[in-house]
Amino acid sequence: MMKRLFSAIVALTFVTALSAQMIQKNPAEKFGQQSVESAQKTPMLAGEDNIVYWSYFNGSASSWNSIGIGQAATLSVAVKLPDVLAGGTLKSINIPIKSSSMTEVTAWVRTNLDGENLVLVNVPSNSFVPGSYVKAPLTEDFTIPATDVYVGYTFTSTAQFPVAVGAGSQPNSLFLKINDDGWGDYSNQGFGISPLQLSIANLNLSEYNVKLRDLESLILSPNKPFKARLTVDSNGKNAIKTIDYTIEIDGKKEQKQFTFKTPIPAGLNQSGIAEVEGTSPSDHKYYTVKVTLDKVNGQNYDKTASVSAEFINILRNAPRRTVVEEYTGTGCGWCTRGWVGMEFMKEHYQDQFVGIAFHQYNNNDPMYVANYFSRTSLGLDGAPSCSMNRKMVMDPFEGSGAGIWQDLLLMNEEPPLVDVSATGVWNDTKTAVDVTANIEPLTDGLGFTVAYVLTADQLSGTTAEWRQSNYYYQYSSSSLPTNPDLAQFGSGGKNGQSSVYLTFNDVMIGSSYNSMGRNLAPVIDGSTNAVAGTVYEGKYSVKMPTKTVLKNAIKIDQVFANVLIISNKTGEILNAVRVKVGEDTNAIDDANVAEDVHEVACYSLDGRRLEAPQKGVNIVKFSNGKTMKKVKK
C-alpha cells in the first residue's frame, strides 16, 4: 500500500481575482520546481562559535515560491519549534525575503501565537533582496524554554504574494495571520513550509536521539519476502551507520540489522531511509507489522523507538483505476487549471483514471447537479480542488507538488483490494441507466459499499452561461506551464480571455447520492465482511438529469457509468471502473483467460444444478473449467 507521503492540498478560491482575504499560491509561478520528496530537513551541525542553523526547509532560495492574498496586507508568519531545540541560546532570527516591498518588519518569539512577545526585534527597512535572508540579531541572549515556542515575523507589503515558502510538508512549519484575522495553521495544507531560519548557540545534543516513523504499508501475496521503507530521524551528536531492530509480523518476532549506504549525518533534523525485511503470512488478510529499535551503531538503545503499520495479503493482482473527484464550476476563475489537469490525465492515463468533475461551485453553471457526495466530506474547502480515491486532497493541476499526474501514477502502483467490472444499459425511455457491478474482494474480512455515478463527455454550449471564467488572462502565457498547457489561458494564449468557451469531459450528471450526500444504493448481502474470491453483485438505476440546458447538451453516446467500491473502514475508494453506457467491461477473471470464456452451469452450495442463479450464494462454472462463487441479491 502506498504510504501517505503527501499531505492534503487545499486550493482556496478567490471570489474575485484580487479581493478575497484568503491565502493563495502565486499562480504565475511555475509548478513542480521541487518535489515534496526532495524537500529534506536542513543539515544543522555546530560551526564556528558553536552556532547551529536551524530551519524546517533545506533547499536553494532559488526554489522558493510565494503565497499571499493577491493584494496589500499585513501578514504574520510563524513556525513552532521542535522540542530538541530546548535549552539552546537563540542568537538571531533570519527572515526569508521574497518581495522587496516589505515594510514595518519585526521578528519575535512567543509561547502562544496570540501571546506576549518574549523577544521583539525591529528590522530596519532597507533594500530587501528577494531570494535572500535578512538577519534579525537579538540584543540579549534568549534561552529556548522546554515549552511550546513560536518564532515568527510580521510585515506589511503591497505585493500580491510576498510570503516566501519552500516546497515540502512538515507539521508546525507554516502558521499565517492575515491583517486582523485569526491565526491559521497552513502546515500540511499544500502551501509549502516556511524557510524561516534560526541561529542557535549552546545546544547540548545527546550522543544518539533516534525516532522511527512512516513505516511503509504494503499489499502482498501470501508467503512473500518483502522490504519495507522506514524513515529514521536523528538529532544526535553522532552519525548513524547501522541499526538493529526487531520486526514483529502478525505476532511473530525476528531480529535484523540494516546498514545505511550513506550514514545519517550527525546534527539536528537528520533523516535516512532504512529497509526492513520480513515475510508475509500464509493467508490473505489484514495484519500488523511492528518495528522496534534495539541498537544504534552496535550500542544498545535504551529509549523507546517503535512504529507500526497495517499490511494486507491479497489473492492476486487486478487492474487499478484511480478516481479523481474534482470540485469545480464555470464561475471559478482559477478552475481553468483544474480543467487542464483533468484533461491531461484523461488523455494520457485513460485506462488508469476515472474522472468525476462535479460542478457545484456556482448554481448558475449549466452542469450544476446537486445530488452527489458532500464536498466537505471529501475535504474540499475551495475550488479548484480534488480528492484522489478519497484518500488525498490536492490541487487538480499541481497535485501534491510535481503535477497531479505524478500522484495518479503513484496511486496506481498500489495493488487494489478488490476487482470490479460493470455494465450500464439504458432504460426504455433513456431517462435512467441501469448499472450492474460485479465485485470480487481479494482479501478476507473486507467491508465495502458501492456508489454509482453517471458522467458525460463532450459537453458544450454557445450561450453565455457556458462560458468558463478565467483569471489566468492577467498573466503572460510565457510565465505559465506549456506541458500540460496552462499557458493557453494566459495573455497571448489561444484562450487568454477573462472567460472562454470550453468542451467539458467527465462531468457528473447523476449518481446514487442524494443532495445531502447520502448514498442511496442498497447494501449488498455479505459485503460487510466479505470473503476473498467471492463475486458480489450490485445493481442500481441512476436517473438522468432533467434540467433542460444540461439535458440538451448531453450526447447519448457519450454517457458513462462509473462504479466506486468504498471501504467501510476508511472511507477510501478501493477500486473503480468506468464503462460507456451500452458497453461492457471484461468480466472478473484471471488476466490470461481467453475472451470467449463464458458461464456454462450454475449450482447451489449443496451441489444441485440450477436453471438460473438463485438468491444468495451460487457456484458458477465457466467454459474453461474454473468455478467461482457469486452472490445474487
Short mmCIF file of C-alpha atoms in Angstrom, two decimals, residues 289-500:
data_model
loop_
_atom_site.label_atom_id
_atom_site.label_comp_id
_atom_site.label_asym_id
_atom_site.label_seq_id
_atom_site.Cartn_x
_atom_site.Cartn_y
_atom_site.Cartn_z
CA VAL A 289 3.86 -5.21 11.28
CA LYS A 290 5.78 -3.53 14.12
CA VAL A 291 9.42 -2.42 14.10
CA THR A 292 11.27 -1.68 17.37
CA LEU A 293 14.76 -0.14 17.52
CA ASP A 294 17.23 -2.23 19.57
CA LYS A 295 20.71 -0.88 18.79
CA VAL A 296 22.36 2.09 17.08
CA ASN A 297 25.88 1.57 15.69
CA GLY A 298 26.01 -1.65 17.68
CA GLN A 299 25.19 0.08 21.00
CA ASN A 300 22.02 -0.80 22.93
CA TYR A 301 19.41 1.93 22.55
CA ASP A 302 17.55 2.37 25.83
CA LYS A 303 14.89 4.82 24.65
CA THR A 304 11.56 3.66 23.26
CA ALA A 305 11.50 3.89 19.47
CA SER A 306 8.98 1.85 17.51
CA VAL A 307 6.50 2.19 14.67
CA SER A 308 3.67 0.01 13.30
CA ALA A 309 1.82 -0.32 10.02
CA GLU A 310 -1.04 -2.37 8.67
CA PHE A 311 -0.15 -4.81 5.87
CA ILE A 312 -2.57 -6.76 3.69
CA ASN A 313 -2.25 -10.04 1.80
CA ILE A 314 -4.32 -10.45 -1.38
CA LEU A 315 -5.28 -13.34 -3.67
CA ARG A 316 -3.90 -11.82 -6.87
CA ASN A 317 -3.25 -8.56 -8.67
CA ALA A 318 -6.07 -6.81 -10.50
CA PRO A 319 -6.34 -3.66 -12.65
CA ARG A 320 -6.18 -0.48 -10.60
CA ARG A 321 -8.20 2.60 -11.59
CA THR A 322 -7.82 5.76 -9.52
CA VAL A 323 -10.78 8.09 -9.00
CA VAL A 324 -10.23 11.85 -9.10
CA GLU A 325 -13.28 13.80 -7.88
CA GLU A 326 -12.90 17.47 -8.81
CA TYR A 327 -14.87 20.34 -7.26
CA THR A 328 -15.24 22.96 -9.98
CA GLY A 329 -17.58 25.38 -11.74
CA THR A 330 -17.86 27.82 -14.60
CA GLY A 331 -17.83 30.75 -12.19
CA CYS A 332 -14.47 29.75 -10.67
CA GLY A 333 -11.72 31.77 -12.34
CA TRP A 334 -8.85 29.56 -11.22
CA CYS A 335 -10.66 26.37 -12.26
CA THR A 336 -9.18 26.50 -15.74
CA ARG A 337 -6.07 24.89 -14.24
CA GLY A 338 -8.25 22.04 -12.95
CA TRP A 339 -9.71 21.64 -16.43
CA VAL A 340 -6.16 21.34 -17.83
CA GLY A 341 -5.10 18.78 -15.21
CA MET A 342 -8.17 16.59 -15.68
CA GLU A 343 -7.88 16.70 -19.47
CA PHE A 344 -4.20 15.75 -19.28
CA MET A 345 -4.92 12.68 -17.15
CA LYS A 346 -7.83 11.68 -19.37
CA GLU A 347 -5.67 11.88 -22.49
CA HIS A 348 -2.57 10.13 -21.14
CA TYR A 349 -3.85 7.69 -18.49
CA GLN A 350 -7.39 6.79 -19.55
CA ASP A 351 -7.15 3.11 -18.54
CA GLN A 352 -5.96 4.08 -15.05
CA PHE A 353 -8.07 7.19 -14.47
CA VAL A 354 -11.73 7.66 -13.51
CA GLY A 355 -12.53 11.36 -13.58
CA ILE A 356 -15.60 12.84 -11.89
CA ALA A 357 -15.92 16.62 -12.18
CA PHE A 358 -18.84 17.80 -10.07
CA HIS A 359 -19.88 21.36 -10.94
CA GLN A 360 -21.19 22.74 -7.67
CA TYR A 361 -19.18 25.96 -7.32
CA ASN A 362 -21.94 28.16 -8.77
CA ASN A 363 -25.54 27.07 -9.21
CA ASN A 364 -25.98 29.01 -12.47
CA ASP A 365 -23.47 26.62 -14.03
CA PRO A 366 -25.38 24.67 -16.72
CA MET A 367 -23.65 21.49 -15.48
CA TYR A 368 -24.66 22.06 -11.83
CA VAL A 369 -26.12 18.89 -10.28
CA ALA A 370 -26.85 18.88 -6.54
CA ASN A 371 -27.01 15.14 -5.94
CA TYR A 372 -23.52 13.99 -5.05
CA PHE A 373 -21.26 13.10 -2.14
CA SER A 374 -20.67 16.17 0.05
CA ARG A 375 -17.60 18.16 -0.96
CA THR A 376 -16.95 18.97 2.71
CA SER A 377 -16.94 15.23 3.43
CA LEU A 378 -14.34 14.94 0.67
CA GLY A 379 -12.30 17.64 2.45
CA LEU A 380 -12.62 20.13 -0.40
CA ASP A 381 -12.70 23.66 1.03
CA GLY A 382 -12.39 25.62 -2.20
CA ALA A 383 -12.29 25.36 -5.96
CA PRO A 384 -10.45 24.11 -7.82
CA SER A 385 -9.57 21.17 -5.62
CA CYS A 386 -9.95 17.43 -5.85
CA SER A 387 -9.89 14.20 -3.92
CA MET A 388 -7.89 11.22 -5.15
CA ASN A 389 -9.52 7.91 -4.14
CA ARG A 390 -10.97 9.82 -1.15
CA LYS A 391 -7.52 9.34 0.32
CA MET A 392 -5.66 12.54 -0.56
CA VAL A 393 -6.87 16.08 -1.19
CA MET A 394 -4.91 18.18 -3.64
CA ASP A 395 -4.89 20.74 -6.40
CA PRO A 396 -6.25 19.22 -9.66
CA PHE A 397 -3.28 20.58 -11.64
CA GLU A 398 -0.34 20.79 -9.30
CA GLY A 399 -1.30 17.75 -7.25
CA SER A 400 0.97 17.39 -4.25
CA GLY A 401 3.76 19.38 -5.86
CA ALA A 402 5.09 17.92 -9.10
CA GLY A 403 1.85 17.55 -11.08
CA ILE A 404 -1.31 15.61 -10.29
CA TRP A 405 -0.44 13.01 -12.95
CA GLN A 406 2.57 12.03 -10.79
CA ASP A 407 0.23 11.39 -7.85
CA LEU A 408 -2.01 9.36 -10.16
CA LEU A 409 0.90 7.16 -11.22
CA LEU A 410 1.97 6.64 -7.61
CA MET A 411 -1.56 5.76 -6.55
CA ASN A 412 -1.90 3.28 -9.39
CA GLU A 413 1.22 1.44 -8.21
CA GLU A 414 -0.80 0.28 -5.21
CA PRO A 415 -2.48 -3.10 -5.87
CA PRO A 416 -6.24 -2.85 -5.30
CA LEU A 417 -8.06 -4.86 -2.65
CA VAL A 418 -11.00 -5.58 -4.97
CA ASP A 419 -11.55 -6.35 -8.63
CA VAL A 420 -14.61 -4.82 -10.26
CA SER A 421 -16.43 -4.93 -13.59
CA ALA A 422 -19.67 -3.25 -14.65
CA THR A 423 -22.33 -2.80 -17.29
CA GLY A 424 -24.62 0.14 -17.90
CA VAL A 425 -27.76 -0.08 -20.04
CA TRP A 426 -30.44 2.47 -20.85
CA ASN A 427 -33.97 2.03 -19.64
CA ASP A 428 -36.70 2.09 -22.30
CA THR A 429 -37.12 5.89 -22.17
CA LYS A 430 -33.43 6.74 -21.72
CA THR A 431 -34.31 8.60 -18.53
CA ALA A 432 -32.12 6.35 -16.39
CA VAL A 433 -29.20 3.97 -16.64
CA ASP A 434 -29.40 0.53 -15.04
CA VAL A 435 -25.93 -0.25 -13.70
CA THR A 436 -24.75 -3.71 -12.67
CA ALA A 437 -21.48 -4.22 -10.83
CA ASN A 438 -19.56 -7.42 -10.07
CA ILE A 439 -17.14 -7.02 -7.17
CA GLU A 440 -14.57 -9.60 -6.09
CA PRO A 441 -12.76 -8.87 -2.78
CA LEU A 442 -9.14 -10.01 -2.87
CA THR A 443 -8.64 -10.28 0.89
CA ASP A 444 -10.79 -11.67 3.70
CA GLY A 445 -12.78 -9.51 6.08
CA LEU A 446 -13.16 -6.56 3.73
CA GLY A 447 -16.23 -4.39 4.28
CA PHE A 448 -17.36 -2.26 1.35
CA THR A 449 -20.19 -0.23 -0.11
CA VAL A 450 -20.84 0.63 -3.76
CA ALA A 451 -21.61 4.04 -5.26
CA TYR A 452 -22.85 4.57 -8.81
CA VAL A 453 -22.10 7.71 -10.83
CA LEU A 454 -23.01 8.84 -14.34
CA THR A 455 -20.61 11.13 -16.20
CA ALA A 456 -20.78 12.73 -19.62
CA ASP A 457 -18.14 13.79 -22.12
CA GLN A 458 -18.18 16.42 -24.87
CA LEU A 459 -20.48 18.87 -23.08
CA SER A 460 -20.51 22.38 -24.51
CA GLY A 461 -22.81 25.26 -25.35
CA THR A 462 -22.89 28.58 -27.16
CA THR A 463 -24.90 30.69 -24.71
CA ALA A 464 -23.27 32.94 -22.11
CA GLU A 465 -23.94 30.57 -19.22
CA TRP A 466 -21.50 28.07 -20.77
CA ARG A 467 -18.56 30.50 -20.61
CA GLN A 468 -15.83 29.42 -18.17
CA SER A 469 -14.39 32.22 -16.03
CA ASN A 470 -10.60 32.53 -16.35
CA TYR A 471 -8.31 34.55 -14.05
CA TYR A 472 -5.11 33.47 -15.80
CA TYR A 473 -5.67 36.06 -18.53
CA GLN A 474 -3.98 38.51 -16.12
CA TYR A 475 -0.66 36.68 -16.54
CA SER A 476 1.51 36.34 -19.59
CA SER A 477 1.21 32.95 -21.27
CA SER A 478 5.02 32.79 -21.29
CA SER A 479 5.00 32.62 -17.49
CA LEU A 480 2.66 29.61 -17.36
CA PRO A 481 3.40 25.91 -17.99
CA THR A 482 3.02 24.61 -21.54
CA ASN A 483 3.01 20.88 -20.73
CA PRO A 484 0.29 20.47 -19.64
CA ASP A 485 -0.91 23.53 -21.48
CA LEU A 486 -1.99 26.04 -18.86
CA ALA A 487 -0.28 28.74 -20.97
CA GLN A 488 -3.28 28.70 -23.32
CA PHE A 489 -5.25 30.62 -20.65
CA GLY A 490 -2.61 33.34 -20.18
CA SER A 491 -2.47 36.63 -22.02
CA GLY A 492 -1.38 35.83 -25.57
CA GLY A 493 -2.65 32.24 -25.40
CA LYS A 494 -5.49 30.88 -27.51
CA ASN A 495 -7.85 31.09 -24.50
CA GLY A 496 -6.30 34.18 -22.92
CA GLN A 497 -9.57 35.99 -22.19
CA SER A 498 -11.42 36.60 -18.93
CA SER A 499 -13.98 33.97 -19.92
CA VAL A 500 -13.83 31.26 -22.56
#
